[in-house]
mmCIF file of C-alpha atoms in Angstrom:
data_model
loop_
_atom_site.group_PDB
_atom_site.id
_atom_site.type_symbol
_atom_site.label_atom_id
_atom_site.label_comp_id
_atom_site.label_asym_id
_atom_site.label_seq_id
_atom_site.Cartn_x
_atom_site.Cartn_y
_atom_site.Cartn_z
ATOM 1 C CA MET A 18 64.886 -1.184 153.156
ATOM 2 C CA ILE A 19 66.636 1.945 151.573
ATOM 3 C CA THR A 20 63.433 4.210 150.198
ATOM 4 C CA LEU A 21 64.266 6.177 147.698
ATOM 5 C CA ALA A 22 63.043 9.886 146.148
ATOM 6 C CA ILE A 23 64.088 10.024 142.646
ATOM 7 C CA ALA A 24 64.390 14.305 140.625
ATOM 8 C CA GLU A 25 64.326 14.628 137.277
ATOM 9 C CA ASP A 26 62.384 16.563 134.966
ATOM 10 C CA HIS A 27 63.086 14.639 132.412
ATOM 11 C CA GLN A 28 59.802 11.346 133.378
ATOM 12 C CA ALA A 29 60.747 9.234 131.204
ATOM 13 C CA LEU A 30 64.200 9.233 132.675
ATOM 14 C CA ILE A 31 62.312 8.414 136.359
ATOM 15 C CA ASP A 32 59.835 6.262 134.668
ATOM 16 C CA GLY A 33 62.443 3.770 133.543
ATOM 17 C CA MET A 34 63.951 4.307 136.477
ATOM 18 C CA LYS A 35 61.245 2.620 138.153
ATOM 19 C CA LEU A 36 60.678 0.609 135.993
ATOM 20 C CA PHE A 37 63.664 -1.461 137.093
ATOM 21 C CA LEU A 38 64.315 -0.506 140.394
ATOM 22 C CA ASN A 39 61.132 -1.362 141.860
ATOM 23 C CA SER A 40 62.039 -5.679 140.629
ATOM 24 C CA GLN A 41 65.008 -4.964 143.700
ATOM 25 C CA SER A 42 63.675 -6.329 147.142
ATOM 26 C CA ASP A 43 65.238 -4.059 149.240
ATOM 27 C CA ILE A 44 65.047 -1.129 147.795
ATOM 28 C CA GLN A 45 61.333 1.464 148.327
ATOM 29 C CA ILE A 46 60.888 4.684 145.291
ATOM 30 C CA VAL A 47 58.988 6.686 147.995
ATOM 31 C CA GLY A 48 58.698 9.485 145.741
ATOM 32 C CA GLU A 49 59.330 11.768 142.871
ATOM 33 C CA ALA A 50 60.344 15.321 141.692
ATOM 34 C CA ASN A 51 60.135 16.897 138.831
ATOM 35 C CA ASP A 52 61.998 20.990 139.616
ATOM 36 C CA GLY A 53 64.355 21.338 143.195
ATOM 37 C CA ASP A 54 61.398 22.527 144.262
ATOM 38 C CA ALA A 55 59.304 19.428 144.616
ATOM 39 C CA LEU A 56 62.530 17.880 145.911
ATOM 40 C CA ILE A 57 62.697 19.799 148.563
ATOM 41 C CA GLU A 58 59.123 19.380 149.489
ATOM 42 C CA LEU A 59 59.331 15.658 148.545
ATOM 43 C CA VAL A 60 62.297 14.974 151.215
ATOM 44 C CA ARG A 61 60.156 17.243 154.123
ATOM 45 C CA SER A 62 57.316 14.576 153.415
ATOM 46 C CA LYS A 63 58.501 11.081 152.710
ATOM 47 C CA ARG A 64 61.919 11.491 154.679
ATOM 48 C CA PRO A 65 63.767 9.581 151.991
ATOM 49 C CA SER A 66 66.904 7.498 153.376
ATOM 50 C CA ILE A 67 68.836 7.918 149.463
ATOM 51 C CA VAL A 68 67.923 11.142 146.596
ATOM 52 C CA ILE A 69 68.853 9.981 143.692
ATOM 53 C CA THR A 70 68.193 13.693 141.786
ATOM 54 C CA ASP A 71 69.308 15.302 138.823
ATOM 55 C CA ILE A 72 72.099 18.980 138.612
ATOM 56 C CA ARG A 73 70.294 20.675 136.549
ATOM 57 C CA MET A 74 66.115 21.638 137.071
ATOM 58 C CA PRO A 75 63.591 23.887 136.648
ATOM 59 C CA LYS A 76 62.925 26.378 139.560
ATOM 60 C CA ARG A 77 65.858 25.376 141.890
ATOM 61 C CA ASP A 78 68.689 23.294 140.622
ATOM 62 C CA GLY A 79 71.301 19.923 142.147
ATOM 63 C CA ILE A 80 72.660 21.915 143.426
ATOM 64 C CA SER A 81 70.406 23.815 145.968
ATOM 65 C CA ALA A 82 68.571 21.745 146.544
ATOM 66 C CA THR A 83 71.518 19.718 148.096
ATOM 67 C CA LYS A 84 72.051 22.072 151.161
ATOM 68 C CA ILE A 85 69.029 22.896 151.199
ATOM 69 C CA ILE A 86 67.906 19.029 152.697
ATOM 70 C CA LYS A 87 71.320 18.714 153.653
ATOM 71 C CA GLU A 88 70.449 21.743 155.771
ATOM 72 C CA GLU A 89 67.522 19.448 157.146
ATOM 73 C CA PHE A 90 68.399 16.005 157.037
ATOM 74 C CA PRO A 91 71.707 15.019 157.429
ATOM 75 C CA GLU A 92 71.605 12.073 157.519
ATOM 76 C CA THR A 93 69.827 11.891 153.965
ATOM 77 C CA LYS A 94 71.895 10.194 151.255
ATOM 78 C CA ILE A 95 72.700 11.955 148.001
ATOM 79 C CA ILE A 96 73.734 11.237 144.568
ATOM 80 C CA ALA A 97 74.317 13.544 141.795
ATOM 81 C CA PHE A 98 72.435 12.862 138.201
ATOM 82 C CA SER A 99 73.474 14.324 135.595
ATOM 83 C CA MET A 100 75.639 14.617 132.195
ATOM 84 C CA PHE A 101 77.478 16.959 133.578
ATOM 85 C CA ASP A 102 80.982 15.351 133.867
ATOM 86 C CA GLN A 103 82.649 17.931 134.483
ATOM 87 C CA THR A 104 85.000 19.174 137.670
ATOM 88 C CA GLU A 105 82.711 21.954 138.987
ATOM 89 C CA ALA A 106 79.997 20.433 139.440
ATOM 90 C CA VAL A 107 81.794 17.451 141.293
ATOM 91 C CA GLU A 108 83.088 19.779 143.533
ATOM 92 C CA GLN A 109 80.279 21.683 144.032
ATOM 93 C CA MET A 110 77.674 18.923 144.639
ATOM 94 C CA LYS A 111 80.288 18.272 147.110
ATOM 95 C CA GLN A 112 80.349 21.180 148.966
ATOM 96 C CA ALA A 113 76.909 21.184 149.268
ATOM 97 C CA GLY A 114 77.105 17.949 150.942
ATOM 98 C CA ALA A 115 76.508 14.540 147.813
ATOM 99 C CA SER A 116 77.527 11.968 148.912
ATOM 100 C CA GLY A 117 77.762 10.466 145.626
ATOM 101 C CA TYR A 118 78.067 11.338 141.579
ATOM 102 C CA ILE A 119 76.688 8.933 138.282
ATOM 103 C CA MET A 120 76.567 10.121 134.947
ATOM 104 C CA LYS A 121 73.121 9.701 133.164
ATOM 105 C CA ASN A 122 74.611 7.217 130.361
ATOM 106 C CA SER A 123 75.616 4.977 133.027
ATOM 107 C CA SER A 124 73.984 1.900 132.879
ATOM 108 C CA LEU A 125 70.647 0.202 135.572
ATOM 109 C CA GLN A 126 73.095 -1.928 137.092
ATOM 110 C CA LYS A 127 75.166 0.941 137.717
ATOM 111 C CA VAL A 128 72.301 2.934 139.532
ATOM 112 C CA LEU A 129 71.166 -0.251 141.421
ATOM 113 C CA GLU A 130 75.323 -0.388 142.285
ATOM 114 C CA ALA A 131 75.914 3.077 142.940
ATOM 115 C CA ILE A 132 72.024 2.980 144.907
ATOM 116 C CA ARG A 133 73.567 0.800 147.188
ATOM 117 C CA THR A 134 77.222 1.524 148.191
ATOM 118 C CA VAL A 135 76.406 5.139 149.347
ATOM 119 C CA ASP A 136 73.521 3.091 151.501
ATOM 120 C CA LYS A 137 76.184 0.682 153.096
ATOM 121 C CA VAL A 138 80.114 2.706 152.605
ATOM 122 C CA GLY A 139 77.834 5.898 152.198
ATOM 123 C CA LYS A 140 79.637 7.856 149.212
ATOM 124 C CA TYR A 141 80.014 6.377 145.436
ATOM 125 C CA PHE A 142 81.861 8.115 142.852
ATOM 126 C CA ASP A 143 81.564 7.276 138.888
ATOM 127 C CA ASP A 144 85.369 6.856 137.286
ATOM 128 C CA ALA A 145 84.106 8.882 134.567
ATOM 129 C CA ILE A 146 83.813 11.689 136.855
ATOM 130 C CA LEU A 147 87.698 12.026 136.551
ATOM 131 C CA THR A 148 87.882 11.625 132.789
ATOM 132 C CA ILE A 149 85.438 12.244 129.360
ATOM 133 C CA ASP A 150 83.096 9.858 129.511
ATOM 134 C CA ASP A 151 83.020 6.381 126.949
ATOM 135 C CA LEU A 152 79.954 7.671 124.990
ATOM 136 C CA THR A 153 80.904 12.122 124.781
ATOM 137 C CA LYS A 154 84.246 10.948 123.445
ATOM 138 C CA GLU A 155 83.485 8.398 120.987
ATOM 139 C CA VAL A 156 82.207 9.791 117.256
ATOM 140 C CA VAL A 157 78.907 8.411 116.328
ATOM 141 C CA ILE A 158 78.932 8.182 112.819
ATOM 142 C CA LEU A 159 75.163 8.179 112.606
ATOM 143 C CA SER A 160 72.938 8.625 108.803
ATOM 144 C CA ALA A 161 70.099 11.167 109.139
ATOM 145 C CA ARG A 162 67.973 8.924 109.377
ATOM 146 C CA GLU A 163 68.743 7.452 112.357
ATOM 147 C CA LYS A 164 69.310 11.028 114.169
ATOM 148 C CA ASP A 165 65.615 11.945 112.627
ATOM 149 C CA ILE A 166 64.745 8.576 114.890
ATOM 150 C CA LEU A 167 66.753 9.447 117.531
ATOM 151 C CA ARG A 168 65.770 13.240 118.203
ATOM 152 C CA LEU A 169 61.725 12.263 117.751
ATOM 153 C CA ILE A 170 62.369 8.931 120.712
ATOM 154 C CA GLY A 171 63.509 11.930 122.238
ATOM 155 C CA GLU A 172 60.865 14.111 122.453
ATOM 156 C CA GLY A 173 59.401 10.966 123.000
ATOM 157 C CA HIS A 174 57.520 9.265 120.574
ATOM 158 C CA SER A 175 56.857 5.694 119.857
ATOM 159 C CA SER A 176 57.546 3.973 117.298
ATOM 160 C CA GLN A 177 54.234 3.663 115.378
ATOM 161 C CA ASP A 178 54.354 7.446 116.289
ATOM 162 C CA ILE A 179 57.406 8.140 114.653
ATOM 163 C CA ALA A 180 56.872 5.184 111.469
ATOM 164 C CA ASP A 181 53.105 7.794 111.133
ATOM 165 C CA ILE A 182 55.475 11.007 111.166
ATOM 166 C CA LEU A 183 57.769 10.235 109.016
ATOM 167 C CA CYS A 184 55.870 7.674 106.420
ATOM 168 C CA ILE A 185 57.834 5.029 106.883
ATOM 169 C CA GLY A 186 56.778 1.073 108.015
ATOM 170 C CA LYS A 187 56.857 0.137 111.727
ATOM 171 C CA THR A 188 59.298 -2.441 111.735
ATOM 172 C CA THR A 189 61.532 -0.419 109.532
ATOM 173 C CA VAL A 190 61.524 2.312 112.684
ATOM 174 C CA ASP A 191 62.347 -0.755 114.728
ATOM 175 C CA THR A 192 65.359 -2.376 112.429
ATOM 176 C CA HIS A 193 66.833 1.419 113.095
ATOM 177 C CA ARG A 194 66.388 1.913 116.422
ATOM 178 C CA LYS A 195 68.560 -1.838 116.736
ATOM 179 C CA ASN A 196 71.446 -0.773 114.636
ATOM 180 C CA ILE A 197 71.899 3.411 116.569
ATOM 181 C CA ILE A 198 71.424 0.566 119.571
ATOM 182 C CA LYS A 199 74.395 -0.813 118.208
ATOM 183 C CA LYS A 200 75.998 2.432 116.862
ATOM 184 C CA ILE A 201 76.194 4.103 120.205
ATOM 185 C CA ASN A 202 76.677 0.990 122.996
ATOM 186 C CA VAL A 203 74.163 1.390 125.179
ATOM 187 C CA HIS A 204 71.808 -1.835 125.724
ATOM 188 C CA GLY A 205 68.173 -2.332 125.259
ATOM 189 C CA LYS A 206 64.943 0.640 124.992
ATOM 190 C CA THR A 207 66.020 2.422 128.290
ATOM 191 C CA ASP A 208 68.991 3.731 127.790
ATOM 192 C CA LEU A 209 68.402 4.479 124.154
ATOM 193 C CA ILE A 210 65.098 6.740 126.184
ATOM 194 C CA ARG A 211 67.862 8.155 128.022
ATOM 195 C CA TYR A 212 70.662 8.365 125.505
ATOM 196 C CA ALA A 213 68.584 10.250 123.333
ATOM 197 C CA ILE A 214 66.459 12.385 125.598
ATOM 198 C CA GLU A 215 69.935 14.122 126.349
ATOM 199 C CA ARG A 216 71.033 14.921 122.892
ATOM 200 C CA LYS A 217 67.757 15.776 121.237
ATOM 201 C CA TYR A 218 68.994 19.358 120.763
ATOM 202 C CA ASP A 219 72.808 18.262 119.315
ATOM 203 C CA PHE A 220 70.868 17.141 116.569
#
């Protein structure tokens, strides 16, 4: 059984991952944290076999937290989870002792693949870290209304909330959501939320 801890300062991302990973019979999520200090305490108390951690977090970043965890629990495998694909960030995580690195815009299936690969062979580094990932490179043209809706999704609002805020029908919001999903080429509600959270300050 793979015991897993997740550290990420956006709770919606944790919730989406938990919803997917809880259905996997070989993985048990033993805890979650929203900052680096909480992650260290979580690892000390639960001793997970694998940790997925964001690089940029409050109080203590993932790089610093990884160093401390690997010093205290060298057998714990750590996968960095971030939008930062710069060589420097990857190298810093490797030097800190990370066993893997995946992008936040990866599909949940790829997250699962990374967890299982690190558990079995010890390492997993996403090909996207070597190049500019497709979602960043691709020019996505959204209408003003679609940008408003994407921003509100990133702030955690439901379709009904967005409809009330923008004074439009919920059906209209749902239609816009479907169009946004097609334009940005993600798969389903959870991936859309992840995309929106990471880009909510871009519009």
